[in-house]
C-alpha atoms as one frame of an Amber mdcrd trajectory, in Angstrom:
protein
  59.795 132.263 128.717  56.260 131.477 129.488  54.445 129.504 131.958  51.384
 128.354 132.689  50.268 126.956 136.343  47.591 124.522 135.602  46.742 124.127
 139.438  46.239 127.235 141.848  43.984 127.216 144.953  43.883 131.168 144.632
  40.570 131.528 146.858  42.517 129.714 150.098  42.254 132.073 152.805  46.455
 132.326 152.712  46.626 133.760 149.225  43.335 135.424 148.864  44.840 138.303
 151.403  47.358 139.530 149.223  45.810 138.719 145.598  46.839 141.306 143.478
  50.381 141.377 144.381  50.881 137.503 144.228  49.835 137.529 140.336  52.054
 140.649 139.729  54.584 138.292 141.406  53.455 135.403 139.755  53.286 137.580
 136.059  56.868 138.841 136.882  58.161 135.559 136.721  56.705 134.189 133.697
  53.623 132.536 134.766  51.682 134.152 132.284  48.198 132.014 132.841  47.053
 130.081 135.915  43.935 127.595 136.134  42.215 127.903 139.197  41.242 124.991
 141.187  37.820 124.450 142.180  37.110 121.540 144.990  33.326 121.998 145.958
  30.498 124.097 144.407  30.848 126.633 146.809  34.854 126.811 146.017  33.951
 126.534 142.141  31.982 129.796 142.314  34.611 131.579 144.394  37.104 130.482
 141.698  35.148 131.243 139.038  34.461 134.704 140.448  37.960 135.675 141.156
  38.806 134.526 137.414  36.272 137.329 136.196  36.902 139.852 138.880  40.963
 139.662 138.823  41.256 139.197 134.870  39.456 141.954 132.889  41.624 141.018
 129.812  39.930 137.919 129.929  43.243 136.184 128.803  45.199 135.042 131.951
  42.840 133.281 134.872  40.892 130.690 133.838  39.061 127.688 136.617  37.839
 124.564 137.163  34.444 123.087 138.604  34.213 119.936 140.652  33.361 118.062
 143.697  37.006 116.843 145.678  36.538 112.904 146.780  37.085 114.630 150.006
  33.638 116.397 149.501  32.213 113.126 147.876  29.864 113.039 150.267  27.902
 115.256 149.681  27.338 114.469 145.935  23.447 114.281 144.829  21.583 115.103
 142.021  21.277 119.132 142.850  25.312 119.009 142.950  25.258 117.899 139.384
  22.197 120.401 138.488  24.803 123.097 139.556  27.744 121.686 138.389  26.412
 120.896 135.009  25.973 125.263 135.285  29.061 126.510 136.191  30.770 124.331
 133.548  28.566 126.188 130.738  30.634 129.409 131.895  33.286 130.333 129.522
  35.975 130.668 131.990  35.460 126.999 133.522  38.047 124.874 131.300  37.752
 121.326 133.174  35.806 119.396 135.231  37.728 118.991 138.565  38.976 118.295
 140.859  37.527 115.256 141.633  38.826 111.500 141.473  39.516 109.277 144.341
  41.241 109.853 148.007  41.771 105.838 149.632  44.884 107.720 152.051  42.588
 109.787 153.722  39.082 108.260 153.197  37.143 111.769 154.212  34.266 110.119
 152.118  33.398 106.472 151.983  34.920 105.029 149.288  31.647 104.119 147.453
  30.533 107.304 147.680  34.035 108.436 146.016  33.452 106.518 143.355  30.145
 107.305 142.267  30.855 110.973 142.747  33.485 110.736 139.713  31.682 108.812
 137.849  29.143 111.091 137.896  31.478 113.846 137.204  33.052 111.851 134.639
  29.658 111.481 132.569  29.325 115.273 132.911  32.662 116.061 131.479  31.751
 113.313 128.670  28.323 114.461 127.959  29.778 118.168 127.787  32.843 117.641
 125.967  35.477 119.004 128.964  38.568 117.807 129.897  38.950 116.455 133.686
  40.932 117.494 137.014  42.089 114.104 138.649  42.871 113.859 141.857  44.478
 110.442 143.292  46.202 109.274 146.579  46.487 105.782 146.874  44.021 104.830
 144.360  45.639 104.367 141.314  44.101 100.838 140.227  40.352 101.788 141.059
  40.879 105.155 139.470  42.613 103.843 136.184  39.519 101.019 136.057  36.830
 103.520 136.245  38.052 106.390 134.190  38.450 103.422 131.671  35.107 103.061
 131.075  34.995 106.920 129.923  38.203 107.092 128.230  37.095 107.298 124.874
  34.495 109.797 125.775  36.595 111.855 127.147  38.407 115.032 125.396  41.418
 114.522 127.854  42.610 114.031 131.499  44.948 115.178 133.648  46.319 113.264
 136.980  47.019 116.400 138.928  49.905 116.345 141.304  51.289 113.118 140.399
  53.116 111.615 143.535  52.449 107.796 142.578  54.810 105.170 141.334  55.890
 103.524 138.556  52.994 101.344 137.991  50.676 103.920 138.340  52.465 106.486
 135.912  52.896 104.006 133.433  48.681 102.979 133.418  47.943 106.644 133.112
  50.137 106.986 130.368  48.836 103.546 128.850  45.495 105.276 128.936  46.862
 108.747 127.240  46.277 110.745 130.332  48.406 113.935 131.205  50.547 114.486
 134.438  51.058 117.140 136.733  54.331 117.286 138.456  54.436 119.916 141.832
  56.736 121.090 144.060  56.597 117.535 145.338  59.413 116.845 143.039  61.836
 119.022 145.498  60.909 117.120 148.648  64.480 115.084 149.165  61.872 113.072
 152.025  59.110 111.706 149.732  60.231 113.517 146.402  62.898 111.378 145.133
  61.221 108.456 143.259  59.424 111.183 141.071  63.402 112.296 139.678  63.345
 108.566 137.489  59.868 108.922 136.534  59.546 112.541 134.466  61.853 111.434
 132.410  59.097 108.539 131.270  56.678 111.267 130.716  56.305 112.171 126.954
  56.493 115.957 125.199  52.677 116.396 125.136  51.397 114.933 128.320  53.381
 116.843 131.149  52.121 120.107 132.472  53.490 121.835 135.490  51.992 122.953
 138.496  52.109 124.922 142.140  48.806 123.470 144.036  49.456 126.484 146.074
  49.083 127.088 148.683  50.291 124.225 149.695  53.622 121.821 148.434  55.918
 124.658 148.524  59.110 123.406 146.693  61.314 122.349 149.761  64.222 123.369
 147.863  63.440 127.072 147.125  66.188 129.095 148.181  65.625 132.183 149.634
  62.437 130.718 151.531  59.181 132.938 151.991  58.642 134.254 155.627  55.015
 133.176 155.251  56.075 129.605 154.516  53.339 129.509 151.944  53.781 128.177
 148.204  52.850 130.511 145.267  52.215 131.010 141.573  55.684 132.514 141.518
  57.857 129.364 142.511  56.803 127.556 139.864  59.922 128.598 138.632  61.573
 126.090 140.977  59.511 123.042 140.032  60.654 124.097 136.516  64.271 123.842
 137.522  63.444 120.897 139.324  61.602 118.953 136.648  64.186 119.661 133.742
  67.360 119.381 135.621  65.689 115.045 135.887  64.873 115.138 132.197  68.076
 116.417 131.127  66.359 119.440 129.064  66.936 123.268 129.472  64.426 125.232
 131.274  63.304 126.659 128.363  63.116 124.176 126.191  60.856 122.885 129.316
  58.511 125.768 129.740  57.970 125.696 126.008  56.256 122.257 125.316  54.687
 122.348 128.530  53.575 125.403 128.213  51.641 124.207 124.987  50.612 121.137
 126.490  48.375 123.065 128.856  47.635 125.455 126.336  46.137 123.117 124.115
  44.597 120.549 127.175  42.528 123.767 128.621  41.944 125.635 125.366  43.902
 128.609 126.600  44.820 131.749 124.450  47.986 132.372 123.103  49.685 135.623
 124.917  52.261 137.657 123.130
């Protein structure tokens, strides 16, 4: 059984101390590839760099390049100079993560907005799929990325959390969806147990965003308290046990759903 995290923030501080063993942990149990996630320039390079440095087979770490919302503020023209190179590298399969943040507001909104937009021409003009990011934003996110929807090679929603009415406009708009460990949070978590059952073969991929949403359920828990590659494993338990499939049956189409989204190679 094969899986493939399509969300990893592998150059955090909490995971980038023990590398090597956490993707022997994370190969061990079946997370065979893992996209990692970049949120500035700076972070983009870093995950780039790891990518090439911790994957000589060239077959199992692959990243993304973006500006967060969070970091929207500091969007300008030289941000899109260097964005525009990183995404010509062959391991950088998405533009991302970028989108919209209205819970936090770190970045005014208008600045938010033009940042994707921005980001979203890039991915467009370049032909890349795109990282979402979303909290609280679902109708001004849905209107703008409507504008570049048919530019657009594909999307993903990462870390879907929303509601009905927002899972059902992504879907309306034939974006993906990335459940997390957010799934296994009996406090916040529960709504999401209805709504993955909505979510068609083809357009669900499954993620950690570690280090961070470790699956609240996870039974032995990990002294450090941080989430992994490795408990994806528990999202996948998670997600099918709500959409009445086997695990396998599971890790297989979403497996190739992020396969084919990223442009990933197939690993015996």
């Amino acid at each position: 059984m094969q899986l493939i995290d399509i969300g990893v923030n592998l150059t955090h501080p909490s995971l980038a101390r023990d590398v090597r063993a956490l993707l022997e942990r994370a190969h061990a149990a079946g997370v065979c590839q893992l996209v990692l996630t970049g949120t500035n320039l700076e972070d983009s390079e870093k995950a780039l760099l790891a990518a090439e440095q911790l994957d000589e087979s060239g077959l199992r770490l692959f990243s993304t390049a973006g500006v967060h919302p969070h970091e929207a503020s500091d969007w300008n023209s030289d941000c899109e100079r260097q964005l525009r190179v990183l995404l010509g590298e062959a391991r950088v399969r998405a533009v991302g993560e970028c989108g919209l943040d209205f819970n936090r507001d770190f970045s005014p909104r208008p600045q938010q907005e033009k940042a994707l937009e921005e980001q979203l021409a890039l991915a467009a003009e370049l032909g890349k799929p795109v990282f979402l990011h979303e909290r609280d934003a679902d109708e001004r996110l849905l209107a703008i990325v409507r504008e570049f929807r048919d530019r657009l090679p594909a999307a993903v929603v990462h870390c879907f959390t929303g509601e009905k009415r927002a899972l059902y406009g992504y879907l309306d708009l034939d974006l993906h969806i990335g459940i997390t460990g957010w799934i296994c949070d009996e406090r916040r978590g529960i709504h999401l147990h209805d709504l993955v059952r909505a979510i068609p073969r083809g357009r669900l991929m499954l993620e950690s965003d570690a280090p961070y949403l470790l699956p609240r359920s996870l039974r032995p828990k990990p002294r450090h308290g941080h989430n992994e590659p490795a408990f994806l494993t528990e999202v996948l338990r998670e997600v099918a046990l709500h959409r009445g499939e086997s695990q396998e049956e599971l890790a297989r189409h979403t497996t190739a759903c992020a396969r084919a989204f990223f442009g990933l190679p197939a690993i015996d």
